[in-house]
PDB file of C-alpha atoms and ligand atoms in Angstrom:
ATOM      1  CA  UNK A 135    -108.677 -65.234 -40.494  1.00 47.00           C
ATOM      2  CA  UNK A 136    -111.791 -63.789 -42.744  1.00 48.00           C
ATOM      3  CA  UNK A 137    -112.475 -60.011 -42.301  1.00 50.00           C
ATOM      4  CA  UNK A 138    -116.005 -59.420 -42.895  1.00 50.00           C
ATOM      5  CA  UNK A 139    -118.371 -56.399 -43.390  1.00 47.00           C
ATOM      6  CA  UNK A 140    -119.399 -54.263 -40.996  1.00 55.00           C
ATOM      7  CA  UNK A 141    -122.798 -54.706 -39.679  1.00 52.00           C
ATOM      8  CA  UNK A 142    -125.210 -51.808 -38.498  1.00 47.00           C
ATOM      9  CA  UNK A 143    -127.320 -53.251 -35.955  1.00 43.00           C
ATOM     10  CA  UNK A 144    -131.138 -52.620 -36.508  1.00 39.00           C
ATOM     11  CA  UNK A 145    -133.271 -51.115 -34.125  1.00 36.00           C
ATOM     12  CA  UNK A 146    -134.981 -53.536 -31.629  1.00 37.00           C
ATOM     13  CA  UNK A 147    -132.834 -56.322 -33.644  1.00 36.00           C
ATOM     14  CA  UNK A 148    -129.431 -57.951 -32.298  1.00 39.00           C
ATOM     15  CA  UNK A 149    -129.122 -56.268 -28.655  1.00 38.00           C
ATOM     16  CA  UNK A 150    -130.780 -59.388 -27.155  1.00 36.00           C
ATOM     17  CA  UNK A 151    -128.020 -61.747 -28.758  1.00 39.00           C
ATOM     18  CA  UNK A 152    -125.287 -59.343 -27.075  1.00 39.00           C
ATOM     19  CA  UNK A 153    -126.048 -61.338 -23.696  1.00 41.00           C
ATOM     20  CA  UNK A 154    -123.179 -63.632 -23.305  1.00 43.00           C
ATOM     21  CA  UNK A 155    -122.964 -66.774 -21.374  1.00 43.00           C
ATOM     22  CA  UNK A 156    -120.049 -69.556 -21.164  1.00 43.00           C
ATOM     23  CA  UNK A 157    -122.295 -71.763 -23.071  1.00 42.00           C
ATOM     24  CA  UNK A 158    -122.462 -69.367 -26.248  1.00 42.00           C
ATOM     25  CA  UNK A 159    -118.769 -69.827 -26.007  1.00 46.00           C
ATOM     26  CA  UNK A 160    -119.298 -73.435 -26.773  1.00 49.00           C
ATOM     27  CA  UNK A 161    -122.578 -73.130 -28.970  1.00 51.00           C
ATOM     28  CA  UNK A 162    -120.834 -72.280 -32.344  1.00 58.00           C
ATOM     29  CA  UNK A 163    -122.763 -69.290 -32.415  1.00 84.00           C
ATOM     30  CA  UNK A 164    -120.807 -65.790 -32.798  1.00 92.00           C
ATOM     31  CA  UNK A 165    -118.662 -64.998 -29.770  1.00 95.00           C
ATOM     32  CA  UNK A 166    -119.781 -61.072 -28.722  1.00 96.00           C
ATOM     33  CA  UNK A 167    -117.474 -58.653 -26.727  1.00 97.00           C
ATOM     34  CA  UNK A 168    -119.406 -55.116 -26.485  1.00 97.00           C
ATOM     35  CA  UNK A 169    -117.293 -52.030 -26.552  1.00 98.00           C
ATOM     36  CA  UNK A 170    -118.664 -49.806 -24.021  1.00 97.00           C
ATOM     37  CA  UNK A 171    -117.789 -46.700 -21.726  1.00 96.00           C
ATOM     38  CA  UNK A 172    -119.622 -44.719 -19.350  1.00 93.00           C
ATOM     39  CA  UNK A 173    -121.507 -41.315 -20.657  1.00 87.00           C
ATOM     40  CA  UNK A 174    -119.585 -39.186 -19.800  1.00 87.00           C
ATOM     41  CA  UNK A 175    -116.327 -40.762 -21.341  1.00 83.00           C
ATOM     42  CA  UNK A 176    -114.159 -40.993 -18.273  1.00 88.00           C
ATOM     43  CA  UNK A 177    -113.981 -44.782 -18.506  1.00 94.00           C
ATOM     44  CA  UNK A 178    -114.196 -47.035 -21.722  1.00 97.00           C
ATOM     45  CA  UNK A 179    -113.617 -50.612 -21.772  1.00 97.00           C
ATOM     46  CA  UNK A 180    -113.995 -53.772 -23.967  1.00 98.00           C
ATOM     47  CA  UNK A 181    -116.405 -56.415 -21.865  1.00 97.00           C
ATOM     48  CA  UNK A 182    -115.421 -59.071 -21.638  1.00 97.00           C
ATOM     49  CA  UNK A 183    -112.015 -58.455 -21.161  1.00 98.00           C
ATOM     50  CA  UNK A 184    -110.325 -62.118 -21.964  1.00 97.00           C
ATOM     51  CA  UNK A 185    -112.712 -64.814 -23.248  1.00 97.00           C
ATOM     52  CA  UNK A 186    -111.499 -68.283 -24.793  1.00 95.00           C
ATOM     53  CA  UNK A 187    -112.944 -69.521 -28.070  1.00 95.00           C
ATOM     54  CA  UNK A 188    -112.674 -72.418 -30.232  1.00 94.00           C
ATOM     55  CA  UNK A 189    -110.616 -72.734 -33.412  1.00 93.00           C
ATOM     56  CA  UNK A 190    -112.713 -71.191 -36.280  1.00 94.00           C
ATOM     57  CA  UNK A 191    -115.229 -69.550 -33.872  1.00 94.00           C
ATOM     58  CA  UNK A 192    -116.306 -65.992 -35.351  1.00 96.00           C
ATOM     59  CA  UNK A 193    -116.034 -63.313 -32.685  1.00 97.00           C
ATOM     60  CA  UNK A 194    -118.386 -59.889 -32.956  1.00 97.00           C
ATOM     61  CA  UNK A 195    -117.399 -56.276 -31.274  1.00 98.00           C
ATOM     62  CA  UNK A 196    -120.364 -54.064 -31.545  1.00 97.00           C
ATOM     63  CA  UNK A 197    -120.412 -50.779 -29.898  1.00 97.00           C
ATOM     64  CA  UNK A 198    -122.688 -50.169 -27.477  1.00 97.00           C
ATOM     65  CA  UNK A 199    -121.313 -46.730 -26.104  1.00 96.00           C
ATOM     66  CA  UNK A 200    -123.885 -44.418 -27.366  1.00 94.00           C
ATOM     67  CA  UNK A 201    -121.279 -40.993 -26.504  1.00 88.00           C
ATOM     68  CA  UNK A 202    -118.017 -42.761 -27.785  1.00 95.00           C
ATOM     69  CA  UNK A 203    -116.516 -44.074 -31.103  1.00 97.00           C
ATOM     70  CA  UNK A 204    -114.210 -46.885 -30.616  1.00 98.00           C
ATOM     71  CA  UNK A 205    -112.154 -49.537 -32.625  1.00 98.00           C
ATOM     72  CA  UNK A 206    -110.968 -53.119 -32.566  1.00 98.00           C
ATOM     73  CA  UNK A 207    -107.410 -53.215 -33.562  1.00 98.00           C
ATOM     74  CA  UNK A 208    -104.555 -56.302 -33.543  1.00 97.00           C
ATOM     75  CA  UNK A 209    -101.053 -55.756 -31.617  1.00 95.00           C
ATOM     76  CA  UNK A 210     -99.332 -56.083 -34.945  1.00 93.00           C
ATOM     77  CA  UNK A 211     -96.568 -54.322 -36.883  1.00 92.00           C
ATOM     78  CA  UNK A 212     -98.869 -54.086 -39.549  1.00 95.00           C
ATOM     79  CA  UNK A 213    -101.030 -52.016 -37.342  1.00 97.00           C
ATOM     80  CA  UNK A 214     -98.825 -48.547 -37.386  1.00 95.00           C
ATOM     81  CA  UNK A 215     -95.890 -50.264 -36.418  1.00 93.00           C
ATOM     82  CA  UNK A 216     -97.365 -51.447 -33.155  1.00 94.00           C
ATOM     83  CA  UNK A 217     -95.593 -54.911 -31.753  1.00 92.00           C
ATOM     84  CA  UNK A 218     -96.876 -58.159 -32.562  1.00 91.00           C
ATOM     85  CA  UNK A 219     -98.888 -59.899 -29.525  1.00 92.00           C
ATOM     86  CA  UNK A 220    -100.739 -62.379 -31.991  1.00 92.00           C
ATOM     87  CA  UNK A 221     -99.663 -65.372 -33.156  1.00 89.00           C
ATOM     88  CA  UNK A 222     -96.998 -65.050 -36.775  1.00 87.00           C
ATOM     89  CA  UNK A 223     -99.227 -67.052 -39.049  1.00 89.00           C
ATOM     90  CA  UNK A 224    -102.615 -65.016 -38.376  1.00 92.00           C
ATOM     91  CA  UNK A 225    -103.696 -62.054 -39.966  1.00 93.00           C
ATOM     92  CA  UNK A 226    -104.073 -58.672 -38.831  1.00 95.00           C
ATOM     93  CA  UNK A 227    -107.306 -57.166 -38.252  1.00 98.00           C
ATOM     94  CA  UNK A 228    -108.357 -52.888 -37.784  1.00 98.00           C
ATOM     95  CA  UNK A 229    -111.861 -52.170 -37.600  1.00 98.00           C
ATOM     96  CA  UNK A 230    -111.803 -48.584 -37.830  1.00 97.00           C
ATOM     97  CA  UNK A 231    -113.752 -46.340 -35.958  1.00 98.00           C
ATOM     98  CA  UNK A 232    -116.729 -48.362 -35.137  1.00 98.00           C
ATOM     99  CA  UNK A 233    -119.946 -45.663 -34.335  1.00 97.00           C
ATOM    100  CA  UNK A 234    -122.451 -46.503 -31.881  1.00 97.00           C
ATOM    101  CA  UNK A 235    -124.931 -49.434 -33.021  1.00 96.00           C
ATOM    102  CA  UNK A 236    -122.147 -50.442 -35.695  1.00 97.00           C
ATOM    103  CA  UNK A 237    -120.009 -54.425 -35.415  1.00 97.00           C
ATOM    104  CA  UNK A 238    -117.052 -56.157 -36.950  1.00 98.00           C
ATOM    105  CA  UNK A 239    -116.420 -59.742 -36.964  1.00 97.00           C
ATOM    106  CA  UNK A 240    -113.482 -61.869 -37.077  1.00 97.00           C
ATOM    107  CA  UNK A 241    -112.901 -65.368 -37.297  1.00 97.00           C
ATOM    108  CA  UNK A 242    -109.797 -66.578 -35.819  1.00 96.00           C
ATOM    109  CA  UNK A 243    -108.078 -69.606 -38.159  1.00 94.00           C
ATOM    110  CA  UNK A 244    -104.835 -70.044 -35.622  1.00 92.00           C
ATOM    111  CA  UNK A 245    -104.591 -71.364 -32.466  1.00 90.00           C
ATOM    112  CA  UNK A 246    -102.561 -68.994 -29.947  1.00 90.00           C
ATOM    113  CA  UNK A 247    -102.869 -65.816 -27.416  1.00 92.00           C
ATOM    114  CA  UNK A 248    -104.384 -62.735 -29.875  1.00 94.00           C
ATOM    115  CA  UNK A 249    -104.115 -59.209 -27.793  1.00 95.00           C
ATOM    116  CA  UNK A 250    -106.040 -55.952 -29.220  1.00 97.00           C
ATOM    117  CA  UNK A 251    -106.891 -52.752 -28.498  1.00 98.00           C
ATOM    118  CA  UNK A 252    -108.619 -49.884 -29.081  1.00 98.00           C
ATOM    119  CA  UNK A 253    -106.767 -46.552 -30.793  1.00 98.00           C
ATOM    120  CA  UNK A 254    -108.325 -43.587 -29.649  1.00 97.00           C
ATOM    121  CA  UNK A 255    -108.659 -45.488 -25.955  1.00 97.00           C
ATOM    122  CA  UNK A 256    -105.236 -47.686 -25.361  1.00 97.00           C
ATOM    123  CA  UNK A 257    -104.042 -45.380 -23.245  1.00 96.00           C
ATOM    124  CA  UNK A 258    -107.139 -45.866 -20.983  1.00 96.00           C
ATOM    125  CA  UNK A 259    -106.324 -49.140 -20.808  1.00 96.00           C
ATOM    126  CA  UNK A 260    -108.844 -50.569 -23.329  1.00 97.00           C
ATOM    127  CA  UNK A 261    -107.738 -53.343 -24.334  1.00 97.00           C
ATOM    128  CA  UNK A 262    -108.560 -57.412 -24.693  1.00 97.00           C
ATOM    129  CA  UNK A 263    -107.001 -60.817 -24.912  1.00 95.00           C
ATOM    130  CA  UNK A 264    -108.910 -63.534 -27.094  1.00 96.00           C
ATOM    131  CA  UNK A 265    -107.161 -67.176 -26.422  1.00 93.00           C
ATOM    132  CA  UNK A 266    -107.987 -69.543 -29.513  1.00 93.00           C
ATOM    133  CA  UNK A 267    -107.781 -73.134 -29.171  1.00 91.00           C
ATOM    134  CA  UNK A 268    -105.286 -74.251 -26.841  1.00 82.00           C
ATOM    135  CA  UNK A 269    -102.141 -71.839 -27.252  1.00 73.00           C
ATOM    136  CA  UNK A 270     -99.628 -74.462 -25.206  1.00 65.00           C
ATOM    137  CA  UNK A 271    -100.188 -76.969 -27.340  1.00 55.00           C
ATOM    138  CA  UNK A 272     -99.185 -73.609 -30.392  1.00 54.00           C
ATOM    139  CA  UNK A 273     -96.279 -73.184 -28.335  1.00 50.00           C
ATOM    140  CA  UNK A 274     -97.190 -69.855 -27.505  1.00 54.00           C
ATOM    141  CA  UNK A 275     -94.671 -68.103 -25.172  1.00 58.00           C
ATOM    142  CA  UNK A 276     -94.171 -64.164 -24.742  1.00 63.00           C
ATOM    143  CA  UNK A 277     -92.600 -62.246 -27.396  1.00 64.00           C
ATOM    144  CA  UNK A 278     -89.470 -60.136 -26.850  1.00 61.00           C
ATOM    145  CA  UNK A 279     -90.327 -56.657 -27.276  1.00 66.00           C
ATOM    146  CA  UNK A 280     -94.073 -57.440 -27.092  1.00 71.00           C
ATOM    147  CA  UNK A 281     -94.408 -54.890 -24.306  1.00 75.00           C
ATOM    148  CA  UNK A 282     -92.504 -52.144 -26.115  1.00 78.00           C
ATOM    149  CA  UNK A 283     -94.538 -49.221 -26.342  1.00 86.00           C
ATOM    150  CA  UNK A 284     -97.923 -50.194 -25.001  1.00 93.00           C
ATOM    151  CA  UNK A 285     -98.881 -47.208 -22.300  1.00 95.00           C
ATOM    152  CA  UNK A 286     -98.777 -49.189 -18.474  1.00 95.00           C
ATOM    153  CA  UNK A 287    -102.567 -48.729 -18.291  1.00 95.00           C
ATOM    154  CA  UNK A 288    -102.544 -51.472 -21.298  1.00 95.00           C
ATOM    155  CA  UNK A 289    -100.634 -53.604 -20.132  1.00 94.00           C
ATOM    156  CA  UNK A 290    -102.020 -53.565 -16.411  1.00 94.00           C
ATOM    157  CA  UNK A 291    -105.394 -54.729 -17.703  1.00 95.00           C
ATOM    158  CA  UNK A 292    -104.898 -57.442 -19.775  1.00 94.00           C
ATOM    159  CA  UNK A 293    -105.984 -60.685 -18.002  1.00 94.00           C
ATOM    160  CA  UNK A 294    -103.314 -63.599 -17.551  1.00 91.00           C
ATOM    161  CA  UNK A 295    -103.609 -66.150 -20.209  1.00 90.00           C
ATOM    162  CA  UNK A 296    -104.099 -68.731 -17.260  1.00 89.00           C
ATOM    163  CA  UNK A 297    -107.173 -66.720 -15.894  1.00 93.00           C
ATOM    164  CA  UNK A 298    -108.865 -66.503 -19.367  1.00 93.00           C
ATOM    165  CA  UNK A 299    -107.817 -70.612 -19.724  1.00 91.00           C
ATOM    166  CA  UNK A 300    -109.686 -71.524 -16.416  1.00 93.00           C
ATOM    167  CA  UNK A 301    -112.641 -69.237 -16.604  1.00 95.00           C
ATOM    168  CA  UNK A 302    -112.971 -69.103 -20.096  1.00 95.00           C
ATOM    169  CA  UNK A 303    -114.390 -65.609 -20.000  1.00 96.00           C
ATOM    170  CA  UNK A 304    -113.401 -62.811 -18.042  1.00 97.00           C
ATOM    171  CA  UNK A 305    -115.583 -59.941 -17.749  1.00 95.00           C
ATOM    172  CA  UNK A 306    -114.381 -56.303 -16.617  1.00 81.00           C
ATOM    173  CA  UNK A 307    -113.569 -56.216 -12.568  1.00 67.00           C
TER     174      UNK A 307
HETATM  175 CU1  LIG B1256    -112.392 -47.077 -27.361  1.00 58.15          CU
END
């Protein structure tokens, strides 16, 4: 997994490429999931929700919540001791507070089930599921004590790793 810079969309620039279709799933091209929310804060949410990419495949968040700061962070102990819903052999990725306009990429480098969230907004239930590659064929199976600690909102809106692996993307309900 490569971290990489954050990006500050220019103005005009970049907005168009947000729109997502299954086939940019399959182009090669960067895989975008905005983080958005409505105005008036009482509902944030990562969009989509679950999407399936291909091994290697760089994914983008950007924020595109004008009234909200939000971040991209890993289900990992190394993530302030949170539990570890990503696969052992990848690494760990926190964006930090991402500011309106502002991105952060990742490119995933291991097949499996990768669940993240978003600090200030987890218990809102923001929160996403990437699938990379095919995680049966990783052996991927639920980890004891995954669930320990996530607030129910989280864990209600994840979708099921059998949704995201027939639809390949699942956008918010
Ligand atoms: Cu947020």
């Amino acid at each position: 997994m490569t971290l990489t810079r954050r990006e500050i969309l220019g103005a005009g620039g970049g907005l168009a490429a947000l729109s997502l279709s299954s086939s940019a799933v399959w182009s090669g091209e960067i895989v975008e999931i905005e983080m958005q929310g409505r105005n008036d804060g009482s509902q944030v949410w990562f969009d989509p929700i679950g999407i399936l990419v291909k091994l290697d495949q760089a994914v983008r968040w950007t924020n595109l919540n004008p009234g909200n700061s939000h971040t991209t962070t890993a289900y990992s102990p190394k993530n302030s001791g949170r539990p570890l819903r990503m696969p052992r052999a990848a690494k760990s990725w926190d964006s930090d507070y991402l500011m309106p306009g502002e991105s952060f990429s990742v490119t995933f480098t291991e097949q499996g089930v990768y669940d993240y969230y978003c600090i200030p907004h987890e218990h809102a239930g923001m929160v996403g599921r990437i699938i990379v590659g095919e995680p049966e064929a990783n052996g991927w199976t639920k980890l004891a004590g995954a669930d320990d600690g996530l607030p129910e909102e989280a864990l209600k809106a994840f979708p099921t790793v059998e949704d995201i692996m027939a639809k390949g993307i699942v956008r918010r309900a």
